[in-house]
XYZ file of C-alpha atoms in Angstrom:
665
model
C -52.847 0.558 158.977
C -50.189 2.359 161.007
C -51.666 5.711 159.951
C -55.089 4.603 161.153
C -53.663 3.587 164.517
C -51.771 6.844 164.913
C -54.818 8.974 164.142
C -56.994 7.033 166.556
C -54.580 7.219 169.433
C -54.482 11.022 169.289
C -57.968 11.144 170.756
C -58.105 10.403 174.465
C -61.814 9.588 174.309
C -60.847 6.483 172.417
C -58.310 5.180 174.846
C -60.263 1.933 175.133
C -58.863 0.985 171.741
C -55.561 0.196 173.435
C -57.157 -2.156 175.947
C -55.701 -4.950 173.887
C -52.260 -4.119 175.276
C -53.504 -5.034 178.722
C -54.991 -8.359 177.721
C -51.859 -10.427 178.165
C -49.869 -9.149 181.182
C -47.041 -11.475 182.203
C -48.122 -13.931 179.504
C -45.784 -15.516 177.020
C -46.986 -15.954 173.471
C -48.125 -19.538 172.985
C -48.203 -21.537 169.774
C -51.181 -23.799 169.208
C -51.572 -26.508 166.666
C -53.661 -25.349 163.697
C -57.131 -26.830 163.702
C -60.098 -26.939 161.413
C -62.831 -24.343 161.716
C -65.265 -25.361 164.474
C -67.691 -28.022 163.333
C -70.647 -25.867 164.371
C -69.652 -23.335 161.700
C -69.844 -25.920 158.905
C -72.607 -28.349 159.800
C -76.009 -28.171 158.171
C -78.419 -27.064 160.890
C -81.809 -28.718 161.225
C -84.971 -26.624 160.882
C -85.343 -26.591 164.674
C -81.715 -25.520 165.133
C -82.218 -22.720 162.604
C -85.177 -21.440 164.627
C -83.025 -21.502 167.769
C -80.181 -19.420 166.340
C -79.301 -16.628 168.767
C -79.780 -13.097 167.354
C -78.968 -9.736 168.914
C -80.120 -6.998 166.513
C -83.767 -6.746 167.625
C -83.342 -6.262 171.388
C -79.591 -5.610 171.727
C -79.280 -8.808 173.707
C -79.159 -12.456 172.743
C -82.497 -14.189 172.050
C -83.708 -17.110 169.974
C -84.876 -16.357 166.441
C -88.121 -18.230 167.145
C -88.874 -15.850 170.045
C -88.000 -12.602 168.242
C -90.960 -10.250 167.730
C -89.711 -8.657 164.529
C -89.480 -9.167 160.777
C -85.969 -10.581 160.985
C -84.156 -13.059 158.787
C -80.757 -14.610 159.405
C -78.265 -15.474 156.679
C -75.833 -17.950 158.234
C -72.204 -18.422 157.312
C -73.179 -21.818 155.886
C -75.821 -20.155 153.686
C -73.181 -17.766 152.337
C -70.664 -20.532 151.647
C -73.174 -22.686 149.791
C -74.571 -19.792 147.768
C -71.298 -19.124 145.974
C -71.519 -15.434 146.874
C -68.233 -13.609 146.412
C -69.221 -10.302 148.057
C -71.427 -9.030 150.859
C -74.057 -7.563 148.450
C -74.311 -10.948 146.728
C -74.751 -12.623 150.128
C -77.569 -10.191 150.945
C -79.580 -11.629 148.039
C -80.201 -14.570 150.408
C -82.330 -12.353 152.679
C -85.867 -12.506 151.269
C -86.871 -9.277 153.026
C -84.360 -7.165 151.051
C -84.526 -5.745 147.547
C -81.076 -6.108 145.985
C -80.262 -4.756 142.530
C -76.840 -4.674 140.889
C -76.280 -1.353 139.102
C -73.022 -2.245 137.349
C -69.756 -3.973 138.055
C -69.181 -1.889 141.197
C -72.548 -0.530 142.316
C -75.484 -2.004 144.206
C -78.884 -0.755 145.295
C -80.023 -2.428 148.522
C -83.098 -1.543 150.552
C -85.920 -2.944 152.671
C -89.554 -2.020 152.069
C -88.841 0.411 149.260
C -86.966 3.654 148.548
C -84.159 1.868 146.668
C -82.944 4.904 144.714
C -79.457 6.158 143.845
C -79.555 8.074 147.138
C -81.153 5.253 149.159
C -80.953 6.424 152.765
C -83.380 4.527 155.012
C -81.373 1.406 155.806
C -78.845 1.229 158.663
C -75.889 -1.113 158.085
C -73.459 -2.282 160.769
C -70.332 -4.438 160.577
C -69.473 -5.922 163.982
C -71.239 -2.997 165.659
C -69.594 -0.326 163.478
C -71.991 1.896 161.502
C -70.878 2.145 157.867
C -73.256 4.675 156.304
C -71.797 7.911 154.986
C -73.093 11.307 156.163
C -72.694 12.541 152.570
C -76.114 11.072 151.741
C -77.023 8.786 154.679
C -76.500 5.725 152.491
C -73.871 3.017 152.050
C -71.016 2.745 149.559
C -71.406 -0.986 148.974
C -68.239 -1.245 146.890
C -66.069 -0.894 150.028
C -68.066 -3.102 152.431
C -66.080 -6.319 152.293
C -64.712 -9.124 154.413
C -63.314 -12.614 154.006
C -66.727 -14.278 153.716
C -65.421 -17.495 155.245
C -65.068 -15.629 158.557
C -68.635 -14.264 158.700
C -70.790 -15.903 161.358
C -74.145 -14.526 160.189
C -75.966 -11.528 158.780
C -79.086 -10.421 160.676
C -81.539 -8.519 158.484
C -84.451 -6.621 160.025
C -87.076 -5.176 157.716
C -88.967 -2.425 159.477
C -87.899 0.442 161.741
C -85.159 -0.022 164.328
C -84.760 3.560 165.464
C -85.599 2.873 169.124
C -82.353 0.947 169.566
C -80.208 1.957 166.607
C -81.205 5.582 166.000
C -81.647 7.761 162.924
C -81.499 6.138 159.481
C -82.765 2.786 160.809
C -86.068 3.719 159.160
C -86.934 0.798 156.875
C -84.495 -1.751 158.208
C -81.220 -2.779 159.842
C -78.488 -5.019 158.431
C -76.073 -6.329 161.078
C -73.036 -8.165 159.647
C -71.357 -10.233 162.375
C -68.006 -11.991 162.035
C -66.906 -15.082 163.925
C -64.814 -14.763 167.048
C -61.108 -15.415 166.676
C -61.555 -18.551 168.796
C -63.772 -20.043 166.069
C -61.342 -19.305 163.232
C -58.223 -21.145 164.340
C -55.854 -22.617 161.815
C -55.087 -21.849 158.188
C -57.639 -21.127 155.473
C -56.704 -20.341 151.859
C -58.951 -19.733 148.850
C -58.427 -18.716 145.244
C -59.972 -18.851 141.811
C -61.292 -16.905 138.890
C -63.612 -16.877 135.924
C -65.412 -14.797 133.337
C -66.503 -11.746 135.380
C -64.750 -12.359 138.681
C -61.479 -12.599 136.805
C -59.302 -13.474 139.739
C -59.439 -13.582 143.524
C -57.564 -14.937 146.476
C -57.736 -14.845 150.241
C -56.019 -16.274 153.296
C -56.569 -16.304 157.036
C -54.537 -17.691 159.895
C -55.777 -18.029 163.460
C -53.859 -18.953 166.558
C -53.521 -18.326 170.288
C -51.389 -15.771 172.109
C -52.200 -17.382 175.467
C -54.557 -20.045 176.788
C -57.483 -17.604 176.739
C -56.388 -15.121 174.059
C -57.081 -15.901 170.396
C -56.242 -14.023 167.213
C -56.633 -14.148 163.456
C -55.158 -12.196 160.572
C -56.501 -12.189 157.031
C -55.973 -10.715 153.597
C -57.880 -10.859 150.322
C -57.803 -9.455 146.793
C -60.108 -9.552 143.766
C -60.256 -8.262 140.194
C -63.681 -7.851 138.539
C -64.462 -7.259 134.881
C -66.743 -4.509 133.591
C -70.473 -4.714 133.069
C -71.861 -4.048 129.579
C -74.310 -1.690 127.906
C -77.510 -2.869 126.243
C -75.722 -3.337 122.892
C -73.144 -5.605 124.531
C -70.300 -3.094 124.497
C -67.969 -2.939 127.483
C -69.115 -0.368 130.086
C -65.562 0.316 131.225
C -66.138 -0.027 134.972
C -63.820 -2.865 135.959
C -62.229 -2.678 139.411
C -59.909 -4.312 141.883
C -59.608 -4.191 145.643
C -57.360 -5.487 148.379
C -58.199 -5.753 152.075
C -56.589 -7.080 155.224
C -57.146 -7.050 158.940
C -56.974 -8.762 162.303
C -59.083 -9.689 165.304
C -58.116 -10.536 168.891
C -60.561 -12.016 171.422
C -59.603 -12.463 175.074
C -61.610 -14.283 177.731
C -59.744 -12.940 180.753
C -62.280 -14.338 183.223
C -65.803 -15.750 183.370
C -67.043 -12.174 183.706
C -64.867 -10.267 181.218
C -64.224 -10.521 177.489
C -62.309 -8.151 175.240
C -62.248 -7.720 171.477
C -59.796 -5.671 169.426
C -60.079 -5.712 165.637
C -59.210 -3.646 162.601
C -59.303 -3.616 158.798
C -57.656 -1.695 155.974
C -58.626 -1.642 152.274
C -57.534 0.054 149.062
C -58.863 -0.201 145.535
C -59.221 1.352 142.109
C -62.421 1.519 140.033
C -62.709 2.459 136.369
C -65.498 4.957 135.638
C -67.720 4.664 132.558
C -67.341 8.380 131.792
C -63.550 8.214 132.074
C -60.900 8.177 134.769
C -60.619 6.111 137.930
C -62.195 6.263 141.368
C -59.689 5.607 144.131
C -60.973 4.288 147.451
C -59.163 3.519 150.687
C -59.957 3.301 154.363
C -59.442 1.601 157.652
C -60.981 1.085 161.049
C -60.029 0.065 164.561
C -62.577 -1.175 167.117
C -62.361 -2.157 170.775
C -65.078 -3.760 172.913
C -65.210 -4.748 176.581
C -68.070 -6.902 177.872
C -68.652 -7.574 181.565
C -71.186 -9.955 183.098
C -72.499 -9.060 186.554
C -74.883 -12.003 186.846
C -76.989 -14.285 184.674
C -79.474 -11.474 184.056
C -77.177 -8.448 184.049
C -74.280 -7.367 181.850
C -72.731 -4.318 180.206
C -70.573 -3.487 177.216
C -68.371 -0.559 176.236
C -67.433 -0.189 172.586
C -65.410 2.423 170.756
C -64.110 2.653 167.233
C -62.335 4.877 164.767
C -63.140 4.723 161.061
C -61.554 6.574 158.144
C -62.717 6.512 154.523
C -61.211 8.143 151.435
C -62.886 8.438 148.040
C -61.620 10.307 144.975
C -64.180 10.411 142.146
C -63.676 11.927 138.673
C -66.649 14.080 137.666
C -67.306 14.778 133.958
C -68.010 18.224 132.585
C -71.565 19.422 133.240
C -73.004 22.032 130.867
C -70.377 24.824 130.989
C -68.695 23.523 134.190
C -65.424 21.710 133.396
C -64.499 18.195 134.494
C -62.799 17.729 137.836
C -62.333 15.412 140.809
C -64.434 15.221 143.968
C -62.459 14.036 147.000
C -64.097 13.072 150.290
C -62.236 12.161 153.491
C -64.374 11.133 156.463
C -63.155 10.472 160.005
C -65.587 8.923 162.487
C -65.078 8.471 166.238
C -67.748 6.550 168.103
C -68.284 5.604 171.749
C -71.171 3.383 172.868
C -72.184 2.087 176.311
C -74.957 -0.399 177.064
C -76.287 -1.970 180.283
C -78.833 -4.789 180.642
C -80.470 -5.897 183.893
C -83.635 -7.404 185.396
C -85.897 -5.452 187.734
C -87.917 -8.038 189.579
C -89.203 -11.069 187.715
C -91.215 -9.251 185.044
C -89.084 -6.343 183.817
C -86.021 -6.695 181.615
C -84.297 -3.341 181.040
C -81.736 -2.350 178.431
C -80.382 1.180 178.316
C -77.421 2.907 176.781
C -75.619 6.116 175.864
C -73.685 7.027 172.744
C -71.525 9.750 171.256
C -70.261 10.087 167.685
C -68.008 12.730 166.178
C -67.520 12.998 162.416
C -65.238 15.240 160.423
C -66.019 15.342 156.719
C -63.476 17.062 154.463
C -64.499 17.555 150.838
C -62.365 18.809 147.968
C -65.029 20.086 145.596
C -65.193 19.446 141.858
C -66.298 22.245 139.490
C -69.756 20.680 139.051
C -70.256 19.098 142.520
C -69.867 21.334 145.572
C -70.498 20.938 149.300
C -70.622 24.112 151.410
C -68.889 24.233 153.834
C -66.190 21.896 152.475
C -65.142 20.941 156.022
C -67.881 19.944 158.466
C -67.567 18.722 162.064
C -70.648 17.103 163.588
C -71.483 15.794 167.059
C -74.213 13.227 167.645
C -75.391 12.466 171.197
C -77.843 9.658 171.920
C -79.469 7.658 174.666
C -82.019 4.847 174.674
C -84.049 2.799 177.123
C -86.169 -0.287 176.553
C -88.232 -2.351 178.986
C -89.508 -5.855 178.212
C -92.502 -6.408 180.484
C -93.881 -9.895 181.059
C -97.647 -9.348 181.271
C -98.302 -13.083 181.327
C -96.136 -16.160 180.857
C -97.149 -16.095 177.172
C -97.563 -12.340 176.681
C -94.681 -9.861 176.477
C -94.886 -6.075 176.022
C -91.778 -4.135 174.971
C -91.705 -0.339 175.305
C -88.768 1.891 174.517
C -87.485 5.081 172.977
C -84.309 6.659 171.688
C -83.399 10.315 172.079
C -80.798 11.809 169.758
C -79.369 15.265 169.246
C -77.864 16.178 165.875
C -76.632 19.541 164.609
C -79.117 19.839 161.746
C -82.495 19.369 163.443
C -81.701 19.213 167.166
C -83.530 16.612 169.234
C -85.236 13.592 167.656
C -87.381 11.050 169.536
C -87.978 7.513 168.227
C -90.369 5.514 170.449
C -91.839 2.075 169.827
C -94.203 -0.436 171.380
C -94.147 -4.158 170.618
C -96.511 -6.916 171.789
C -95.582 -10.604 171.592
C -97.887 -13.600 172.185
C -96.273 -17.018 172.420
C -99.360 -19.021 171.511
C -97.469 -22.323 171.781
C -93.797 -23.174 172.373
C -93.318 -23.111 168.593
C -95.805 -20.463 167.407
C -95.567 -16.734 168.048
C -97.683 -13.737 167.004
C -96.451 -10.164 167.298
C -97.413 -6.582 166.525
C -95.594 -3.247 166.725
C -96.036 0.509 166.344
C -92.870 2.562 165.842
C -91.671 6.032 164.972
C -88.410 6.493 163.074
C -86.644 9.419 161.433
C -84.149 9.965 158.654
C -82.087 12.988 159.673
C -80.603 15.345 157.051
C -77.389 14.442 155.284
C -74.858 16.716 153.626
C -76.511 16.286 150.240
C -79.834 17.492 151.708
C -78.341 20.478 153.483
C -75.001 21.455 151.903
C -75.072 20.368 148.230
C -74.983 22.573 145.170
C -74.353 21.846 141.494
C -72.795 24.698 139.507
C -73.405 24.766 135.758
C -70.802 27.304 134.681
C -73.572 29.353 133.047
C -74.533 32.927 133.811
C -77.066 33.777 136.538
C -79.835 32.869 137.148
C -78.858 29.504 135.608
C -75.485 29.236 137.310
C -76.656 26.394 139.617
C -78.852 23.379 139.023
C -79.098 22.731 142.808
C -78.640 24.961 145.828
C -78.417 23.918 149.509
C -81.707 23.146 151.247
C -81.060 25.039 154.473
C -84.613 24.434 155.773
C -84.550 20.672 155.265
C -86.212 18.749 158.140
C -85.995 15.115 159.172
C -88.131 12.660 157.249
C -90.499 10.794 159.573
C -92.158 7.383 159.589
C -94.970 5.912 161.672
C -94.929 2.150 161.087
C -97.562 -0.462 161.952
C -96.559 -4.139 161.799
C -98.118 -7.561 162.398
C -96.270 -10.854 162.192
C -96.335 -14.603 162.756
C -93.405 -17.021 163.135
C -93.705 -20.756 163.678
C -92.070 -24.133 163.414
C -94.711 -26.428 161.918
C -93.463 -29.896 162.716
C -89.862 -31.021 162.454
C -89.470 -30.155 158.746
C -91.119 -26.756 158.226
C -90.669 -23.214 159.499
C -92.516 -20.131 158.312
C -92.449 -16.373 158.922
C -95.030 -13.822 157.763
C -94.757 -10.052 158.332
C -97.204 -7.383 157.195
C -96.699 -3.628 157.417
C -98.281 -0.249 156.818
C -95.879 2.707 156.722
C -96.953 6.359 156.890
C -94.235 8.790 155.723
C -94.131 12.566 156.118
C -91.665 15.298 155.132
C -90.062 13.089 152.476
C -87.380 14.767 150.376
C -88.468 16.732 147.297
C -86.589 18.587 144.544
C -88.372 21.927 144.629
C -88.105 24.462 141.762
C -87.446 28.047 142.779
C -89.869 30.789 141.673
C -89.746 32.570 138.288
C -87.229 30.450 136.338
C -87.700 27.109 138.149
C -83.948 26.684 138.614
C -81.992 26.168 140.745
C -83.729 23.277 142.513
C -83.683 23.034 146.314
C -84.122 19.939 148.477
C -87.194 20.402 150.686
C -89.762 18.187 152.428
C -92.743 18.454 150.071
C -93.572 14.742 149.752
C -95.664 12.388 151.861
C -97.262 9.012 151.367
C -97.632 5.445 152.445
C -96.336 1.989 151.650
C -97.841 -1.339 152.626
C -97.380 -5.020 151.921
C -96.145 -8.266 153.401
C -93.109 -10.566 153.457
C -93.270 -14.358 153.518
C -90.453 -16.859 153.952
C -90.537 -20.602 154.552
C -88.029 -23.438 154.933
C -88.904 -27.081 154.222
C -86.673 -30.091 154.826
C -87.811 -32.173 151.863
C -85.475 -35.079 152.673
C -82.551 -35.546 155.032
C -80.245 -34.458 152.186
C -82.467 -31.870 150.488
C -83.710 -28.533 151.826
C -85.886 -25.906 150.134
C -86.304 -22.263 151.107
C -88.789 -19.850 149.505
C -89.502 -16.156 149.918
C -92.091 -13.733 148.530
C -92.513 -9.965 149.005
C -95.360 -7.640 148.063
C -94.777 -3.876 148.223
C -97.323 -1.179 147.345
C -96.129 2.446 147.258
C -98.013 5.732 147.091
C -95.594 8.665 147.461
C -97.192 11.966 146.457
C -96.641 15.723 146.508
C -98.253 17.453 149.476
C -101.282 19.600 148.759
C -100.237 23.067 147.644
C -96.564 22.067 147.229
C -94.479 21.186 144.167
C -91.794 18.639 143.267
C -89.752 18.663 140.056
C -89.998 14.847 139.792
C -93.717 14.652 140.669
C -92.941 12.395 143.631
C -91.062 9.818 141.544
C -87.474 10.411 142.643
C -87.500 8.668 146.039
C -88.670 5.207 144.961
C -87.313 2.685 142.439
C -88.725 -0.617 143.625
C -90.408 -3.773 142.271
C -93.945 -4.427 143.467
C -93.260 -8.149 143.872
C -90.301 -10.471 144.127
C -89.970 -14.213 144.660
C -87.075 -16.585 145.289
C -86.648 -20.335 145.650
C -83.450 -21.858 147.009
C -82.509 -25.537 146.909
C -79.633 -27.161 148.830
C -78.695 -30.815 148.225
C -76.050 -33.011 149.875
C -75.314 -35.653 147.237
C -73.226 -38.844 147.479
C -69.427 -38.730 147.284
C -69.255 -35.479 149.332
C -70.867 -33.418 146.582
C -73.044 -30.345 147.231
C -75.504 -28.929 144.689
C -77.105 -25.553 145.392
C -79.389 -23.474 143.179
C -81.352 -20.254 143.592
C -84.063 -19.037 141.253
C -85.306 -15.481 141.699
C -87.988 -13.412 140.001
C -88.095 -9.625 140.253
C -91.126 -7.653 139.112
C -90.922 -4.572 136.903
C -88.941 -1.839 138.624
C -90.271 1.706 138.182
C -87.781 4.583 138.239
C -87.463 8.055 136.782
C -85.345 10.696 135.100
C -86.737 13.900 136.531
C -90.492 13.944 135.862
C -90.188 11.183 133.212
C -91.049 7.647 134.393
C -89.044 4.637 133.272
C -88.803 0.931 134.016
C -86.484 -2.016 134.363
C -88.280 -5.050 132.863
C -89.165 -7.933 135.163
C -86.814 -10.902 134.978
C -86.051 -14.425 136.198
C -82.480 -15.315 137.128
C -80.695 -18.455 138.264
C -77.506 -18.989 140.302
C -76.023 -22.463 140.849
C -73.074 -23.958 142.715
C -71.551 -27.422 142.442
C -68.944 -28.337 145.065
C -66.904 -31.418 145.850
C -65.188 -31.968 149.200
C -62.223 -33.920 147.823
C -60.856 -34.344 151.353
C -61.729 -32.967 154.786
C -59.468 -30.023 154.048
C -59.880 -29.453 150.303
C -63.010 -28.160 148.546
C -63.409 -27.586 144.799
C -66.410 -25.660 143.465
C -67.788 -24.035 140.341
C -70.358 -21.238 140.487
C -72.659 -19.913 137.782
C -74.475 -16.590 138.257
C -77.200 -14.912 136.176
C -77.373 -17.995 133.968
C -80.693 -17.265 132.239
C -79.486 -14.208 130.296
C -76.373 -13.264 128.394
C -76.858 -9.849 130.041
C -79.791 -7.978 131.553
C -80.453 -4.743 133.530
C -81.378 -4.752 137.213
C -81.399 -0.996 137.807
C -81.298 2.380 136.082
C -83.317 4.577 133.734
C -83.678 3.254 130.162
C -80.865 4.685 128.012
C -78.015 3.467 125.787
C -75.639 3.878 128.759
C -77.673 1.874 131.277
C -75.419 -0.900 132.526
C -76.426 -4.554 132.349
C -75.199 -7.545 134.344
C -73.607 -10.424 132.454
C -73.779 -14.161 132.875
C -70.834 -15.229 135.024
C -68.994 -18.472 135.788
C -66.039 -18.915 138.117
C -64.142 -21.724 139.814
C -62.873 -21.789 143.376
C -60.438 -23.870 145.413
C -60.415 -23.635 149.213
C -58.133 -25.361 151.676
C -58.158 -25.576 155.484
C -55.502 -26.762 157.867
């Protein structure tokens, strides 16, 4: 962690990271008695309270879920605890508007509204305001996105474009993972356990006060996971372990000013099915200052530094020998936002941002990025105006302007209309433009074969690669129907252009080059509903329908015939049950069905068979401080595939059972 701090402090533009040193002038460090986590974090919210949860991802300011004109779902900290999830990807299964597939012990495919391929790149993911996608391929390495789940407040999941506020890569959705403030995590929390696949894990957090208005927490965790298996039941050899720790400080220096300083560090080792180990490590440091001018006006200034390291063994490829690909990425980000009212009918939000990334790659013989060292600047600005046309009718207009070094300026406008038909029923519609800007794999990647020319490369850099574009049309309805039922329905039609293709070169066909020879559309709808069956029994159901038609443009060519950018089920369904039984016992179960998943290997189509799966959790609160639980995952199959092209080496996910003990003081 010290190395992370030292690197960050070298850059004067990130001086706000040391604001924490000014939070406690002339203050002595104060000890406070350890307390339980705030009751609001643990209580079971009513249906009405769930609809009134405050969310921030849609408009970049706090608003009630029931009044949010977007296809958004919220996974609460209580949902995560009761699900038995042991990782963030497992917790994301609780969001009905996501498609989540486990690839192996370490890998996950997660997307919204399609395009869930190995290089999935149309979903923006944030952790406490810090963007975690990699510019290598504009996707997310899910194996290193972790936290002590007990300290997560909620996960906001938007399906549909969010480029107007969040920028490039927020094409099909936004996932915003938000941790609790240090004030809400006071006292001691300890957990530990193990089982068949999650062989062993442990975590601890302690929160206290440095002064009457300055709170902190520190945490650490570790886990060891077993390998997945192949179709014949043999061990896939991809077990892994990871450790992570961090801190957070929140200061309420006045009624107008709040400060946050937080950081994390992780390190782990992952066995690779083809041999060797992947080593991962990284850390981040984030500072945020929020200032309130009045009830309707506030601003925030956020800056962070993030470093990731990944060393991946690459097997021999044709005549190219085996080797190791090493990637070190440094990210520096500065973001400013201001919200204010103009008269009684206009609510403005605007902001400016700057991000600098330095990506340093040590190439392997068969995987090469040219140039190996790349510095990129990203400048951005956005403005959004919420206009009250009528007391029940709200129009939101906005746009984001970004400048990147691959394609120059990109504009992402949107318009959104909201009709509050009754205090508990809301209709909405939206038209948006979003872009997916080029990544290093689109622009700088080549794959040497070790053979003689003209077959010395399978891929060459796509120097003419443009941004992929989306025009999205959405309609939705959200309502609380009585005191026991809530429902949300979202429909969409997405029109894509300049989608990535693998284009053969003339004469021999190889090498391939990434170009923009695909286009197409997707459409469908998402339905979720919550029903309070009895005071002690709640049901939640979700259903998604996704139709995809991605095709090669007229007169163009694609090596995969338009198959390589999608690997998605047409339908999926889930049903979740939560029961509070006598004697302080909780019983939770989740049944999910995933339709046949279509994927490819070059121009050859393949499938993952449809499947039902069941996860259950039984917990007993032995005392106010002690909880004992047992969790069963994937109980309907000894092992089954969720992703990948049919082959003897496709990994399958095993049935898993583990026990857990947690203690609070």
